[in-house]
CSV table of C-alpha atoms in Angstrom, one decimal:
chain,number,residue,atom,x,y,z
U,1,MET,CA,0.2,0.1,-0.1
U,2,THR,CA,1.0,3.3,-0.8
U,3,VAL,CA,-0.2,6.7,0.4
U,4,ILE,CA,0.1,9.6,-1.9
U,5,ALA,CA,-0.8,13.3,-1.2
U,6,ILE,CA,-1.3,14.9,-4.5
U,7,MET,CA,-1.8,19.1,-4.5
U,8,ASP,CA,-3.4,21.0,-7.1
U,9,LEU,CA,-2.5,24.5,-7.2
U,10,GLY,CA,-4.9,26.8,-9.4
U,11,SER,CA,-5.3,30.0,-10.2
U,12,ASN,CA,-8.5,30.3,-7.8
U,13,SER,CA,-8.4,27.6,-5.5
U,14,THR,CA,-5.8,24.9,-4.2
U,15,ARG,CA,-7.1,21.6,-3.3
U,16,MET,CA,-5.4,18.3,-2.3
U,17,THR,CA,-6.4,14.5,-2.3
U,18,ILE,CA,-4.9,11.9,0.0
U,19,SER,CA,-5.2,8.6,-1.5
U,20,ASP,CA,-4.2,5.1,-0.1
U,21,ILE,CA,-3.3,3.0,-3.3
U,22,LYS,CA,-3.9,-0.8,-2.9
U,23,ALA,CA,-2.0,-3.8,-4.3
U,24,ASP,CA,-5.0,-4.7,-6.5
U,25,GLY,CA,-5.2,-1.4,-8.4
U,26,SER,CA,-7.9,0.2,-6.3
U,27,TYR,CA,-7.5,3.2,-3.7
U,28,ASP,CA,-9.3,4.8,-0.8
U,29,VAL,CA,-9.5,8.3,-0.6
U,30,LEU,CA,-8.4,9.3,2.9
U,31,LYS,CA,-8.9,12.9,2.9
U,32,ARG,CA,-9.8,16.0,0.7
U,33,GLU,CA,-9.0,19.7,1.4
U,34,GLN,CA,-9.6,22.9,-0.7
U,35,SER,CA,-8.9,26.4,0.1
U,36,MET,CA,-10.1,29.5,-2.2
U,37,VAL,CA,-6.6,31.1,-2.0
U,38,ARG,CA,-6.9,33.0,-5.6
U,39,LEU,CA,-3.6,32.9,-6.4
U,40,SER,CA,-4.1,34.9,-9.7
U,41,GLU,CA,-6.1,37.6,-8.1
U,42,GLY,CA,-4.2,41.3,-9.4
U,43,MET,CA,-2.1,39.3,-11.8
U,44,GLY,CA,-3.0,42.0,-14.6
U,45,ALA,CA,-1.7,41.9,-18.3
U,46,ASP,CA,2.0,41.8,-16.7
U,47,ARG,CA,1.1,38.5,-15.2
U,48,VAL,CA,2.8,38.9,-12.0
U,49,LEU,CA,1.9,37.2,-8.8
U,50,GLN,CA,1.0,39.3,-6.3
U,51,SER,CA,2.8,39.0,-2.7
U,52,ASP,CA,-0.7,38.9,-0.5
U,53,ALA,CA,-1.7,36.0,-2.9
U,54,MET,CA,1.3,34.2,-2.7
U,55,GLU,CA,1.5,34.4,1.0
U,56,ARG,CA,-1.9,33.1,1.5
U,57,THR,CA,-1.1,30.2,-1.1
U,58,ILE,CA,2.1,29.2,0.7
U,59,GLU,CA,0.4,29.1,4.0
U,60,VAL,CA,-2.4,26.6,2.5
U,61,MET,CA,0.5,24.7,1.0
U,62,VAL,CA,2.2,24.6,4.5
U,63,GLN,CA,-0.8,23.3,5.9
U,64,PHE,CA,-1.3,20.7,3.2
U,65,LYS,CA,2.2,19.3,3.9
U,66,GLU,CA,1.1,19.0,7.6
U,67,THR,CA,-2.0,17.1,7.1
U,68,ALA,CA,-0.4,14.8,4.5
U,69,LYS,CA,2.6,14.1,7.1
U,70,ALA,CA,0.1,13.2,9.6
U,71,LEU,CA,-1.7,10.9,7.6
U,72,LYS,CA,1.5,9.3,6.5
U,73,ALA,CA,2.0,10.1,3.1
U,74,ASP,CA,4.5,8.1,1.3
U,75,ILE,CA,4.6,10.6,-1.8
U,76,ILE,CA,3.3,14.3,-1.9
U,77,LEU,CA,3.2,15.4,-5.3
U,78,PRO,CA,2.7,19.4,-5.5
U,79,THR,CA,1.8,20.5,-8.9
U,80,ALA,CA,0.6,24.0,-10.1
U,81,THR,CA,-1.4,24.9,-13.6
U,82,ALA,CA,-2.5,28.0,-15.2
U,83,ALA,CA,-1.5,31.2,-12.5
U,84,VAL,CA,2.0,30.0,-12.1
U,85,ARG,CA,2.5,28.6,-15.5
U,86,GLN,CA,1.5,31.9,-17.1
U,87,ALA,CA,3.6,34.5,-14.3
U,88,ALA,CA,6.4,36.2,-15.1
U,89,ASN,CA,7.7,35.9,-11.7
U,90,GLN,CA,7.1,32.2,-11.5
U,91,ALA,CA,10.8,31.2,-10.5
U,92,ASP,CA,10.4,33.5,-7.8
U,93,PHE,CA,7.3,31.9,-6.2
U,94,ILE,CA,8.7,28.2,-6.7
U,95,LYS,CA,11.8,29.3,-5.1
U,96,LYS,CA,9.8,30.7,-2.3
U,97,LEU,CA,7.6,27.8,-1.5
U,98,ALA,CA,10.5,25.3,-1.6
U,99,ASP,CA,12.4,27.5,0.8
U,100,VAL,CA,9.4,27.6,3.1
U,101,THR,CA,8.1,24.2,2.7
U,102,GLY,CA,10.6,22.0,1.0
U,103,MET,CA,8.3,21.0,-1.5
U,104,GLN,CA,9.5,21.1,-5.1
U,105,LEU,CA,6.3,22.4,-7.2
U,106,ARG,CA,5.6,20.9,-10.8
U,107,VAL,CA,4.5,23.2,-13.1
U,108,LEU,CA,2.1,21.3,-15.5
U,109,SER,CA,1.9,22.6,-18.9
U,110,GLY,CA,-1.7,23.1,-20.6
U,111,VAL,CA,-1.4,20.1,-22.4
U,112,GLU,CA,-0.6,18.0,-19.7
U,113,GLU,CA,-3.3,19.3,-17.4
U,114,ALA,CA,-5.5,18.4,-20.2
U,115,HIS,CA,-3.9,14.9,-20.4
U,116,TYR,CA,-4.7,14.5,-16.9
U,117,ASP,CA,-8.4,15.4,-17.3
U,118,TYR,CA,-8.7,12.8,-20.0
U,119,LEU,CA,-7.5,10.1,-18.0
U,120,ALA,CA,-9.6,10.9,-15.2
U,121,ILE,CA,-12.7,11.1,-17.5
U,122,VAL,CA,-12.2,7.8,-19.1
U,123,ASN,CA,-11.6,5.9,-16.3
U,124,THR,CA,-14.4,7.1,-14.4
U,125,LEU,CA,-17.4,7.8,-17.2
U,126,PRO,CA,-18.8,5.7,-19.9
U,127,VAL,CA,-17.6,8.0,-22.8
U,128,LYS,CA,-16.6,7.1,-26.1
U,129,ASP,CA,-16.7,10.1,-28.4
U,130,VAL,CA,-16.8,13.5,-26.4
U,131,VAL,CA,-15.2,16.9,-25.9
U,132,ILE,CA,-13.9,17.7,-22.5
U,133,ILE,CA,-13.8,21.3,-21.0
U,134,ASP,CA,-12.3,22.0,-18.0
U,135,THR,CA,-12.9,25.6,-16.9
U,136,GLY,CA,-10.4,26.5,-14.2
U,137,GLY,CA,-9.4,30.0,-12.6
U,138,GLY,CA,-6.8,30.7,-15.0
U,139,SER,CA,-7.4,28.9,-18.0
U,140,VAL,CA,-9.8,26.4,-20.0
U,141,GLU,CA,-8.6,22.8,-21.4
U,142,LEU,CA,-10.5,21.5,-24.4
U,143,VAL,CA,-9.8,17.5,-25.1
U,144,TRP,CA,-11.3,15.8,-28.0
U,145,VAL,CA,-11.9,12.1,-27.2
U,146,LYS,CA,-12.5,9.7,-30.0
U,147,ASP,CA,-13.1,6.0,-29.6
U,148,ARG,CA,-12.0,6.8,-25.8
U,149,GLN,CA,-8.6,8.1,-27.3
U,150,MET,CA,-7.1,11.7,-26.9
U,151,MET,CA,-7.0,13.0,-30.3
U,152,GLN,CA,-6.6,16.8,-29.5
U,153,ALA,CA,-6.0,18.9,-26.3
U,154,VAL,CA,-5.8,22.8,-26.1
U,155,SER,CA,-5.1,25.4,-23.0
U,156,LEU,CA,-7.0,29.0,-23.6
U,157,PRO,CA,-6.1,31.8,-21.3
U,158,VAL,CA,-9.8,32.5,-20.7
U,159,GLY,CA,-10.5,31.0,-17.1
U,160,ALA,CA,-13.0,32.2,-14.7
U,161,VAL,CA,-10.6,35.1,-12.9
U,162,ASN,CA,-9.1,36.2,-16.1
U,163,LEU,CA,-12.6,36.6,-17.7
U,164,SER,CA,-13.8,38.2,-14.6
U,165,GLU,CA,-11.0,40.8,-13.9
U,166,SER,CA,-10.4,41.5,-17.4
U,167,TYR,CA,-13.9,42.2,-18.7
U,168,LEU,CA,-16.9,41.7,-16.0
U,169,GLU,CA,-18.2,44.0,-13.1
U,170,GLN,CA,-18.2,42.1,-10.0
U,171,ASP,CA,-21.4,43.3,-9.2
U,172,LEU,CA,-24.6,43.3,-12.0
U,173,VAL,CA,-22.8,42.2,-15.3
U,174,THR,CA,-23.7,44.9,-18.1
U,175,ALA,CA,-24.5,43.4,-21.9
U,176,ALA,CA,-21.2,45.4,-23.0
U,177,SER,CA,-19.1,43.6,-20.6
U,178,LEU,CA,-20.4,40.1,-21.4
U,179,PHE,CA,-20.1,41.0,-25.1
U,180,LYS,CA,-16.5,41.5,-24.4
U,181,ALA,CA,-16.0,38.6,-22.6
U,182,ILE,CA,-18.0,36.8,-25.6
U,183,LEU,CA,-15.4,38.0,-28.5
U,184,ALA,CA,-12.6,37.2,-26.3
U,185,VAL,CA,-13.6,33.3,-25.7
U,186,GLU,CA,-14.8,33.3,-29.5
U,187,ARG,CA,-11.3,34.2,-30.6
U,188,GLN,CA,-9.7,31.8,-28.9
U,189,PHE,CA,-12.5,28.9,-30.2
U,190,ASN,CA,-11.8,30.2,-33.6
U,191,ASN,CA,-8.0,29.6,-33.4
U,192,ILE,CA,-9.0,25.8,-32.8
U,193,PRO,CA,-9.3,24.2,-36.5
U,194,TRP,CA,-10.4,20.8,-34.9
U,195,LEU,CA,-13.6,22.1,-33.3
U,196,GLN,CA,-15.1,21.9,-36.6
U,197,SER,CA,-14.7,18.3,-36.3
U,198,VAL,CA,-16.6,17.9,-33.2
U,199,ARG,CA,-20.0,19.2,-33.9
U,200,GLU,CA,-22.7,17.7,-31.9
U,201,LEU,CA,-20.5,15.8,-29.8
U,202,PRO,CA,-21.6,15.4,-26.0
U,203,VAL,CA,-19.5,17.8,-23.6
U,204,VAL,CA,-17.8,16.4,-20.3
U,205,ALA,CA,-17.3,19.4,-18.0
U,206,LEU,CA,-14.9,19.6,-14.8
U,207,GLY,CA,-13.8,22.4,-12.6
U,208,GLY,CA,-15.7,24.4,-9.8
U,209,SER,CA,-17.5,26.8,-11.8
U,210,ASN,CA,-19.1,24.1,-14.3
U,211,ARG,CA,-20.4,21.8,-11.3
U,212,THR,CA,-22.0,24.9,-9.9
U,213,PHE,CA,-24.7,24.1,-12.7
U,214,ALA,CA,-25.2,20.8,-11.6
U,215,LYS,CA,-25.4,21.8,-8.2
U,216,ILE,CA,-27.9,24.5,-8.6
U,217,SER,CA,-29.6,22.3,-10.9
U,218,ARG,CA,-30.0,19.2,-8.2
U,219,ARG,CA,-31.5,21.1,-5.6
U,220,GLU,CA,-33.9,22.8,-7.8
U,221,ARG,CA,-34.8,19.5,-8.9
U,222,LYS,CA,-34.9,18.2,-5.3
U,223,MET,CA,-32.4,15.4,-6.4
U,224,MET,CA,-29.8,15.8,-4.1
U,225,ASP,CA,-29.3,11.6,-4.0
U,226,LEU,CA,-27.9,11.9,-7.3
U,227,PRO,CA,-24.0,12.3,-7.6
U,228,ILE,CA,-22.4,15.3,-9.4
U,229,HIS,CA,-20.2,12.5,-11.1
U,230,GLY,CA,-22.0,11.7,-14.2
U,231,TYR,CA,-25.0,14.2,-13.7
U,232,THR,CA,-26.5,15.6,-17.2
U,233,LEU,CA,-28.1,18.3,-18.4
U,234,THR,CA,-29.0,19.9,-21.7
U,235,ARG,CA,-27.7,22.6,-23.5
U,236,GLU,CA,-31.3,24.3,-22.7
U,237,ASP,CA,-30.6,23.5,-18.9
U,238,VAL,CA,-27.3,25.2,-18.7
U,239,ASN,CA,-28.4,28.2,-20.6
U,240,ASP,CA,-31.2,28.6,-18.3
U,241,ILE,CA,-29.4,28.5,-15.3
U,242,PHE,CA,-26.6,30.8,-16.8
U,243,TYR,CA,-29.2,33.3,-17.7
U,244,ARG,CA,-30.8,33.5,-14.5
U,245,ILE,CA,-27.3,33.9,-12.7
U,246,LEU,CA,-26.7,36.5,-15.1
U,247,GLY,CA,-29.7,38.5,-14.3
U,248,GLN,CA,-28.6,38.6,-10.2
U,249,ASP,CA,-26.1,41.2,-8.7
U,250,LEU,CA,-23.5,40.1,-6.2
U,251,ALA,CA,-25.9,39.9,-3.3
U,252,GLY,CA,-28.4,38.0,-5.6
U,253,ARG,CA,-25.7,35.4,-6.8
U,254,ARG,CA,-24.7,34.6,-3.2
U,255,GLY,CA,-28.3,33.8,-2.4
U,256,ILE,CA,-28.4,31.1,-5.3
U,257,PRO,CA,-28.9,27.9,-3.4
U,258,GLY,CA,-25.6,25.5,-4.8
U,259,LEU,CA,-23.9,28.6,-5.8
U,260,GLY,CA,-20.7,28.9,-3.4
U,261,LYS,CA,-20.7,32.5,-1.9
U,262,ASP,CA,-16.9,32.6,-2.3
U,263,ARG,CA,-17.4,31.8,-6.3
U,264,ALA,CA,-20.2,34.3,-6.8
U,265,ASP,CA,-17.7,37.0,-7.9
U,266,ILE,CA,-16.4,35.2,-10.9
U,267,ILE,CA,-19.2,32.8,-11.7
U,268,VAL,CA,-20.3,34.5,-14.6
U,269,GLY,CA,-16.9,34.3,-16.3
U,270,GLY,CA,-16.5,30.6,-14.9
U,271,MET,CA,-19.7,29.6,-16.6
U,272,LEU,CA,-19.3,31.2,-19.8
U,273,PRO,CA,-16.7,29.0,-21.5
U,274,LEU,CA,-19.1,25.9,-21.0
U,275,ILE,CA,-21.8,27.9,-22.2
U,276,MET,CA,-20.0,29.3,-25.6
U,277,ILE,CA,-18.4,25.7,-26.5
U,278,LEU,CA,-22.1,23.8,-26.4
U,279,GLN,CA,-23.2,27.0,-28.8
U,280,TYR,CA,-20.1,26.6,-30.9
U,281,ILE,CA,-20.2,23.0,-31.7
U,282,SER,CA,-23.7,22.7,-31.5
U,283,GLY,CA,-23.6,20.2,-28.2
U,284,ILE,CA,-26.9,19.0,-27.0
U,285,GLN,CA,-25.8,17.6,-23.4
U,286,VAL,CA,-23.2,18.1,-20.8
U,287,SER,CA,-22.2,15.6,-18.3
U,288,PHE,CA,-20.2,16.8,-15.0
U,289,SER,CA,-17.5,15.1,-13.3
U,290,GLN,CA,-16.2,15.3,-10.1
U,291,ALA,CA,-12.8,13.7,-11.5
U,292,GLY,CA,-10.0,15.7,-12.7
U,293,LEU,CA,-6.6,16.4,-12.7
U,294,ARG,CA,-5.7,14.7,-9.1
U,295,GLU,CA,-7.6,11.8,-10.3
U,296,GLY,CA,-5.7,11.7,-13.6
U,297,LEU,CA,-2.3,12.0,-11.5
U,298,VAL,CA,-3.2,9.1,-9.0
U,299,PHE,CA,-4.4,6.9,-12.4
U,300,GLU,CA,-1.1,7.6,-13.9
U,301,TYR,CA,0.8,6.5,-10.9
U,302,ILE,CA,-1.4,3.3,-10.3
U,303,ASN,CA,-0.6,2.5,-13.8
U,304,GLN,CA,3.0,3.0,-13.8
U,305,HIS,CA,3.6,1.5,-10.3
U,306,ASN,CA,1.2,-1.3,-9.9
U,307,GLU,CA,0.8,-4.7,-11.9
U,308,ASN,CA,-2.9,-4.8,-11.2
U,309,THR,CA,-5.1,-2.7,-13.6
U,310,LEU,CA,-6.8,0.4,-11.9
U,311,ILE,CA,-10.3,-0.1,-10.2
U,312,PRO,CA,-11.6,3.3,-10.4
U,313,PRO,CA,-14.0,4.1,-7.8
U,314,MET,CA,-17.7,4.3,-7.9
U,315,PRO,CA,-19.5,7.6,-9.0
U,316,ASP,CA,-21.1,8.4,-5.4
U,317,ASN,CA,-17.5,8.0,-4.0
U,318,MET,CA,-16.0,10.5,-6.1
U,319,THR,CA,-17.3,13.6,-4.3
U,320,ILE,CA,-14.9,16.5,-4.0
U,321,ASP,CA,-16.8,19.4,-3.3
U,322,ASP,CA,-20.5,18.1,-2.8
U,323,ASP,CA,-23.0,20.4,-1.4
U,324,ARG,CA,-25.2,17.9,0.2
U,325,GLN,CA,-26.4,19.4,3.3
């Protein structure tokens, strides 16, 4: 048995999953933790990580390491995605983190991040031909899956925090601001030739902003017993939820059941890429995933270090940030 702690240092939130990997290829999740550190807050056009944001993040990483050690983790894998990947002062942050925590941060490329998303999805959902979208704070990853194989992958700098800080008001979003954000996302999509080959494919969405669609829907339909992992909505369903959120000011968004209060100021920007990819490829439905980067890394470790084939967990055991009360 091997206990592995995987830390995912994102633009908006920092998360950790500690798993106990069994000899038969299965694993148990011992603990999950999450903190909304907003590492990319205030980076601006110069893409410079701000001191306060770095300090908040390093403080959380110290706590994560203490938790991992308390649970006797054999392996600790701290990884970083868009915020650190895009940062002009990336080297300074990596050194500060190493000096304080003793941990060496692995900065994933956008394609690597997309690859781990792909591993997570194909090993936990019954998919064949799909488009995967992972909307984070600082980037959006798109993956084309055909016959369960990854055909294409791309990372785009239009995450929830990027779009919100660059184009959208924190309070009531105006039509003019929304239009600018839509154009920014559309420009990115227009540069991806293979999107013309995935028309009408089903979509699988991951990331906290995307899972908010499912959380709101579950509450409204009084279907809280259904897991988020595999929960499916039509394009009309997600459009309806998005437009209702769009019509609320910040206080109104914070009062919506299923929408986390700490996400309310960036939720419009966070939901927009999924709304647009469904429109762009004429997608009919979207399923939501609780598995992502951290699960992909666990699956890779099992496949590389275990003689037995991976045995993924059941959907209802994949809860990461569930809101059942």
